[in-house]
Amino acid sequence: MKLGMDTDYLKRVFLYFCAAVLTVFLMFYLCYHLFNGFAPEIVTEMAVEASAEDTLTLEGYLFRDETVVYSSWNGTVNYAVADGARVGTGDVLARVYAASDDGSIRRRRAEIDDQIELLEASNIGEGVVISDTAATDTRIDSQLYALRDDLADGRYDYARRGLDALLIQLNKREIITGAVQNYNDRIAALEAEKNALTAQFSGDVQEITGAHSGYFFYGVDGYESLFDANALGTMTLDDFEALRGKEPLPAAAGAVGKLLDGYTWYVAVPTERSLLDRFDEGKNYRLTFPYNYNLTLEMTLSRVITEHEREDAVLIFACTAMPEGFSYLRVQNVKITMQAQIGLLVPEEAVRIVDGVTGVYVLHGGKVEFRRIVILLQRDGDCIVDADLKAEKEEIPFLAAHEHIITAGKDLYDGKVLN
C-alpha cells in the first residue's frame, strides 16, 4: 500500500492558520482605532496666575574702607572688644603684652572664643515656642547635604563654616527635645577659663585705642589696601580684572586689626552684559551669602560697570548693615534675588514661534487660536508671561487668564476647527 500526504488536510490547516492570523490582526486594528477614537485630539492646560523669584548665583568680591591698626610692640594681643564690634573714638580696642607666651595660651584662647560664639548661636531666645523638631530636622538635613557637596567640590572653607552651622542646629535640637535647657553654664565656664588664661600674661602692657568711631575687626588679610571701597567710583573693567589676579600683601609687623572707616561696605559681582536688563541702578536687591549660613541682606545696586563692545560687566552692591558674626571673606558666592515676577504660568512645551511671533495656541469655542506672549521668566519647564498686555484691535491678541492653552496636539494652526 502506498503512503502519501493528505493534501486536503494540509490545506485545511493552512486556511485555519491564515484565518487565525487575520482575526488577530483585525482585532488589533479595531482596538487601535477604537482607542484613538476616544483619545483626545489635543491636551490643554488653563492659564493661571503665578509668581516666581528670579535668582542668580555668582562670585562676589567684598570691598571696605579700612584702616589697619598697629601696635609698636611685638607681643601677645588680648582684644578688649568683640570681633566686629562698634567702637567710639578713644575706646580701647586691644591690649598688647610685651612678654609673649609660647603660643599655647593664644591658641587656647582662640579655641575658647570659637566655642563661645558657637554656643551663643545655639541658644534659643526666651519666649520662643517650638512644638516639634520638624523644622530643625529639615535644616539639619539640608546642611548635611550642603556639607557633603562642599567637601566633594573641594570648597573646604565653605565646609568648615557649614560644619559650624550643622553643630548649631544639632545643639538647638538638644534644647528643643529637652536634653539641655541652655548653654549658659558652659559659656560661663569658658569665659572663666579665658580670664584665667589672660591673667597669665605678664610684662608691660600697651593699650591700643581707636582713632575714630567705626567697627573694629580682628586681624588683617593683606587685602585692606587692594579691595578699597574708595576705588570703586572710578574702577574700570580692566582695573577689576587686574585686582582679581593680585595676591594679598604680606601682613605688616604689629598689625592687630582694622577699623572700618565708614558704615558702608560693598560687594562687586562680575557678570555678563546680557544679564544687565534684569538690573536697575538705585534699586534694592536681596543678596544671600551661603558662606555666612545663608544670611540674606538687602543691598542697593549703586553702580554698574560696563564698557562699549565689552561682553562682561560688574555690579556694585552697597550695604550699611553690619550683621553680628558675619564673615567678610573677600571672595565668596552670593545669590542675588531680583523682584518676584508675577504673570501667567505657561508650560514650556506649549510655546511656539509662528511667523517670528512668540506665542501659544489656545482652544476657544472649539477652534484653535493663536495668542501672543511676552516671557518674563523661564525656569524648570515653565514660563511666567506678562499678564497685563493688551493688543490693539487689528493685532494678535495676548494670552489672558483662564484661557485653555494647548500643550499637545498635531497639525495646529490658527483657525483650525476641532470636532
XYZ file of C-alpha atoms in Angstrom:
419
model
C 0.000 0.000 0.000
C 1.468 3.391 -0.968
C 1.633 6.042 1.737
C 1.222 9.729 0.839
C 0.459 13.075 2.414
C -3.150 14.141 2.881
C -3.075 17.359 0.850
C -6.669 18.222 1.701
C -5.854 18.076 5.400
C -2.826 20.326 4.994
C -4.860 22.835 3.013
C -7.449 22.970 5.783
C -4.738 23.518 8.454
C -3.191 26.296 6.388
C -6.546 28.016 5.909
C -7.270 27.792 9.656
C -3.870 29.297 10.421
C -4.387 32.191 7.984
C -7.863 32.835 9.384
C -6.475 32.958 12.947
C -3.717 35.409 11.988
C -6.213 37.599 10.114
C -8.573 37.549 13.098
C -5.813 38.678 15.493
C -4.774 41.419 13.068
C -8.360 42.665 12.700
C -8.835 42.716 16.492
C -5.617 44.690 16.941
C -6.629 47.101 14.166
C -10.084 47.661 15.623
C -8.749 48.138 19.179
C -6.104 50.589 17.991
C -8.563 52.782 16.136
C -11.208 52.451 18.832
C -8.708 53.653 21.463
C -7.537 56.543 19.320
C -11.111 57.445 18.592
C -11.659 58.092 22.284
C -8.204 59.594 22.865
C -8.189 63.384 22.970
C -7.065 65.151 19.813
C -5.354 67.808 21.927
C -4.309 68.344 25.541
C -4.991 71.664 27.241
C -3.999 73.408 30.459
C -5.636 76.518 31.902
C -3.562 79.717 32.097
C -3.448 80.646 35.778
C -1.719 83.444 37.673
C 1.634 82.562 39.214
C 4.758 84.184 40.611
C 8.410 83.146 40.865
C 11.635 84.702 42.110
C 14.381 85.422 39.624
C 17.772 84.492 41.135
C 21.417 84.354 40.063
C 24.321 82.765 41.968
C 27.612 84.492 41.169
C 31.001 85.215 42.718
C 31.227 88.302 44.912
C 34.239 90.399 45.992
C 33.940 92.372 49.234
C 35.248 95.947 49.392
C 35.538 98.110 52.512
C 37.215 101.357 53.559
C 39.597 100.059 56.224
C 42.461 101.423 58.304
C 44.917 98.900 59.736
C 45.517 99.295 63.462
C 49.107 98.684 64.627
C 50.969 98.064 67.850
C 54.567 99.169 68.277
C 55.154 96.072 70.373
C 55.539 92.561 69.068
C 53.836 90.767 71.932
C 50.687 88.880 72.859
C 47.413 90.572 71.847
C 44.389 90.492 74.151
C 41.368 92.042 72.453
C 39.192 94.273 74.609
C 36.139 94.257 72.306
C 34.381 91.594 70.279
C 35.320 90.962 66.661
C 33.197 93.297 64.527
C 32.120 95.436 67.499
C 31.065 99.031 67.049
C 33.506 101.318 68.866
C 33.825 105.002 69.614
C 36.776 107.390 69.340
C 39.349 106.604 72.011
C 37.847 103.236 73.007
C 40.375 100.591 73.998
C 40.453 98.008 71.197
C 43.184 95.685 72.443
C 45.997 95.323 74.956
C 49.406 94.098 73.840
C 51.674 92.408 76.390
C 55.405 92.885 75.888
C 56.247 89.398 77.165
C 54.972 86.831 74.729
C 53.979 83.297 75.717
C 54.907 80.183 73.774
C 51.705 80.394 71.725
C 49.730 77.770 73.629
C 47.752 80.392 75.592
C 46.832 82.289 72.443
C 45.782 79.116 70.658
C 43.600 78.012 73.574
C 42.026 81.471 73.851
C 41.183 81.363 70.141
C 39.594 77.937 70.597
C 37.555 79.257 73.525
C 36.345 82.253 71.509
C 35.187 79.928 68.716
C 33.371 77.651 71.183
C 31.658 80.580 72.906
C 30.498 82.004 69.579
C 29.063 78.637 68.551
C 27.281 78.072 71.877
C 25.814 81.586 71.919
C 24.417 80.969 68.436
C 22.990 77.646 69.669
C 20.935 79.153 72.479
C 17.236 79.695 71.772
C 15.876 83.052 72.905
C 13.331 83.319 75.674
C 9.692 83.287 74.636
C 10.346 81.143 71.564
C 7.783 78.336 71.467
C 8.711 75.257 69.441
C 6.250 72.363 69.357
C 8.329 69.813 67.461
C 11.664 69.195 65.819
C 10.451 69.039 62.205
C 11.793 72.440 61.113
C 15.142 71.883 62.834
C 15.458 68.382 61.370
C 14.800 69.813 57.900
C 17.599 72.365 58.377
C 19.929 69.629 59.640
C 19.240 67.514 56.547
C 19.780 70.500 54.263
C 23.088 71.383 55.927
C 24.287 67.797 55.766
C 23.700 67.715 52.006
C 25.362 71.126 51.569
C 28.352 69.985 53.638
C 28.700 66.857 51.505
C 28.588 68.915 48.291
C 31.181 71.410 49.587
C 33.572 68.606 50.512
C 33.048 66.857 47.165
C 33.758 70.115 45.277
C 36.816 70.964 47.375
C 35.267 74.074 48.976
C 36.870 73.409 52.342
C 36.378 76.929 53.730
C 32.667 76.617 52.998
C 32.640 73.128 54.508
C 34.199 74.434 57.730
C 31.515 77.084 58.049
C 28.885 74.529 57.114
C 30.082 72.226 59.895
C 29.628 75.050 62.429
C 26.113 75.683 61.113
C 25.325 71.973 61.445
C 26.624 71.883 65.043
C 24.482 74.906 65.919
C 21.334 73.182 64.659
C 22.233 69.940 66.475
C 22.702 71.937 69.681
C 19.363 73.686 69.157
C 17.737 70.284 68.770
C 19.107 69.300 72.181
C 17.262 72.286 73.686
C 14.060 71.609 71.744
C 13.943 67.976 72.832
C 14.654 68.912 76.465
C 18.046 67.208 76.656
C 19.508 70.537 77.876
C 17.891 73.790 78.982
C 20.522 76.134 77.529
C 24.275 76.516 77.203
C 24.723 79.420 79.620
C 26.675 77.402 82.208
C 29.048 76.090 79.565
C 29.589 79.610 78.200
C 30.283 80.928 81.720
C 32.841 78.163 82.319
C 34.616 79.005 79.060
C 34.648 82.719 79.930
C 36.204 81.891 83.321
C 38.897 79.776 81.641
C 39.600 82.571 79.190
C 40.006 85.114 82.022
C 42.351 82.759 83.848
C 44.485 82.435 80.745
C 44.544 86.205 80.290
C 45.804 86.612 83.872
C 48.868 84.573 82.914
C 50.074 87.268 80.539
C 52.995 89.171 82.035
C 55.124 92.207 81.332
C 54.298 95.740 80.311
C 51.011 96.426 78.550
C 50.260 98.746 75.625
C 46.649 99.823 75.116
C 45.535 100.218 71.503
C 42.745 102.771 71.093
C 40.577 103.689 68.122
C 41.434 106.878 66.259
C 37.791 107.316 65.257
C 34.436 105.608 65.638
C 33.512 102.670 63.460
C 33.614 98.879 63.510
C 36.719 97.042 64.703
C 37.723 93.663 63.254
C 40.425 91.279 64.389
C 43.469 90.529 62.269
C 44.322 91.505 58.700
C 44.182 89.557 55.433
C 46.519 91.605 53.215
C 43.673 92.915 51.007
C 42.952 96.081 53.012
C 44.656 98.395 50.501
C 43.644 96.324 47.454
C 39.900 95.854 47.977
C 39.491 99.507 48.914
C 35.961 100.893 48.631
C 37.303 104.282 47.548
C 38.487 102.754 44.248
C 35.008 101.609 43.188
C 33.848 105.024 41.980
C 36.344 105.158 39.089
C 37.089 101.468 38.611
C 37.125 100.117 35.032
C 36.617 96.537 33.876
C 40.369 96.178 33.285
C 41.070 97.537 36.787
C 38.731 94.965 38.265
C 40.251 92.078 36.296
C 43.751 93.124 37.377
C 42.627 93.292 41.004
C 41.134 89.784 40.884
C 44.537 88.394 39.920
C 46.538 90.032 42.698
C 47.895 88.161 45.713
C 47.335 89.565 49.236
C 50.067 91.772 50.633
C 52.200 90.373 53.486
C 50.889 91.337 56.921
C 52.867 94.246 58.390
C 54.603 93.757 61.720
C 52.474 94.810 64.686
C 49.129 94.707 62.831
C 46.428 93.776 65.356
C 43.266 94.520 63.399
C 41.470 97.043 61.252
C 38.990 99.821 61.829
C 36.220 100.293 59.300
C 36.290 103.975 58.358
C 32.654 104.145 57.223
C 29.476 102.198 57.758
C 29.046 101.180 54.118
C 30.636 98.139 52.543
C 30.325 96.782 49.016
C 30.089 93.577 47.014
C 31.408 93.650 43.442
C 29.880 90.911 41.288
C 31.295 90.170 37.814
C 28.633 89.085 35.342
C 27.699 89.112 31.654
C 26.428 92.190 29.872
C 23.458 90.173 28.555
C 22.091 89.891 32.106
C 22.010 93.626 32.788
C 18.402 94.002 31.614
C 17.442 92.308 34.886
C 19.034 95.071 36.987
C 18.445 98.773 37.575
C 20.848 101.123 39.337
C 19.484 102.517 42.580
C 17.134 99.578 43.216
C 17.389 97.247 46.200
C 18.072 93.543 45.811
C 18.322 90.659 48.257
C 21.762 89.041 48.419
C 22.130 85.680 50.172
C 25.575 84.589 51.386
C 25.943 80.754 51.557
C 29.302 81.068 53.354
C 27.536 83.010 56.114
C 24.914 80.365 56.871
C 22.745 81.659 54.004
C 22.232 85.036 55.649
C 20.214 87.372 53.405
C 20.840 91.130 53.313
C 19.108 93.881 51.378
C 21.640 95.776 49.280
C 21.431 98.667 46.831
C 22.831 98.427 43.315
C 24.977 101.568 43.479
C 26.854 101.232 40.181
C 27.082 99.077 37.038
C 30.495 98.991 35.349
C 30.225 98.499 31.582
C 32.298 99.466 28.561
C 31.498 99.761 24.864
C 31.819 96.484 22.930
C 32.666 94.526 26.104
C 30.552 91.451 26.926
C 31.468 91.493 30.627
C 30.203 93.804 33.360
C 30.457 94.309 37.116
C 27.591 95.011 39.519
C 28.445 97.042 42.637
C 26.084 96.496 45.591
C 26.221 98.647 48.729
C 25.118 97.785 52.275
C 25.125 99.601 55.624
C 24.048 96.646 57.786
C 26.718 95.034 59.962
C 25.352 91.608 60.955
C 26.852 90.112 64.103
C 29.239 87.260 63.331
C 29.275 87.942 59.592
C 32.443 86.687 57.890
C 33.826 89.233 55.432
C 35.742 86.652 53.419
C 36.961 88.682 50.436
C 35.712 86.261 47.778
C 32.524 84.280 48.360
C 29.441 83.184 46.433
C 26.332 85.347 46.537
C 22.817 84.545 45.392
C 21.075 87.636 44.045
C 17.288 87.677 44.198
C 15.552 90.081 41.872
C 11.943 91.198 42.296
C 9.466 88.334 42.012
C 7.943 88.037 38.534
C 4.146 87.881 38.526
C 2.152 86.757 35.481
C 0.569 83.722 33.849
C 2.030 80.229 34.086
C 2.683 78.662 30.665
C 4.237 75.196 30.134
C 7.424 75.457 28.113
C 6.298 72.753 25.654
C 3.295 74.896 24.666
C 5.376 77.832 23.432
C 5.502 78.259 19.637
C 7.138 80.736 17.265
C 4.825 81.468 14.338
C 5.985 83.921 11.652
C 8.536 85.309 14.094
C 5.945 85.850 16.855
C 6.279 84.009 20.184
C 3.005 82.684 21.496
C 0.800 79.702 22.304
C -2.229 78.044 20.774
C -5.424 78.080 22.830
C -8.732 76.269 22.462
C -11.531 78.802 22.150
C -15.088 77.727 21.306
C -13.972 74.527 19.593
C -11.425 76.392 17.473
C -7.654 76.721 17.693
C -6.483 80.328 18.070
C -3.005 81.856 18.428
C -2.121 84.145 21.356
C 0.979 86.257 21.752
C 3.090 86.064 24.933
C 5.998 88.011 26.431
C 8.133 85.750 28.636
C 9.259 87.341 31.918
C 10.965 84.319 33.459
C 11.769 80.795 32.243
C 12.570 78.029 34.726
C 12.061 74.310 35.415
C 9.989 73.652 32.295
C 7.591 76.565 32.843
C 7.396 80.214 31.842
C 5.963 83.237 33.616
C 4.485 85.532 30.931
C 3.221 89.089 31.180
C -0.466 89.175 32.124
C -1.049 92.924 31.693
C -0.506 93.384 27.955
C -3.422 94.421 25.724
C -3.393 94.164 21.948
C -4.744 96.723 19.524
C -7.842 95.820 17.528
C -6.002 94.515 14.456
C -3.147 92.838 16.350
C -2.773 89.255 17.506
C -4.353 89.044 20.979
C -2.229 88.364 24.051
C -2.840 85.351 26.271
C -5.390 86.043 29.010
C -6.004 84.363 32.356
C -8.175 81.218 32.337
C -7.743 80.559 28.608
C -7.084 76.908 27.747
C -3.506 76.571 26.480
C -2.903 73.686 24.077
C 0.090 71.772 25.406
C -0.076 68.817 22.984
C -1.660 68.353 19.559
C -0.877 67.767 15.881
C -1.250 69.987 12.832
C -2.195 73.050 14.853
C -2.813 76.359 13.142
C -4.782 79.493 13.857
C -8.426 78.987 12.931
C -8.413 75.190 12.894
C -11.851 73.802 13.851
C -11.927 70.738 16.108
C -14.780 68.257 16.129
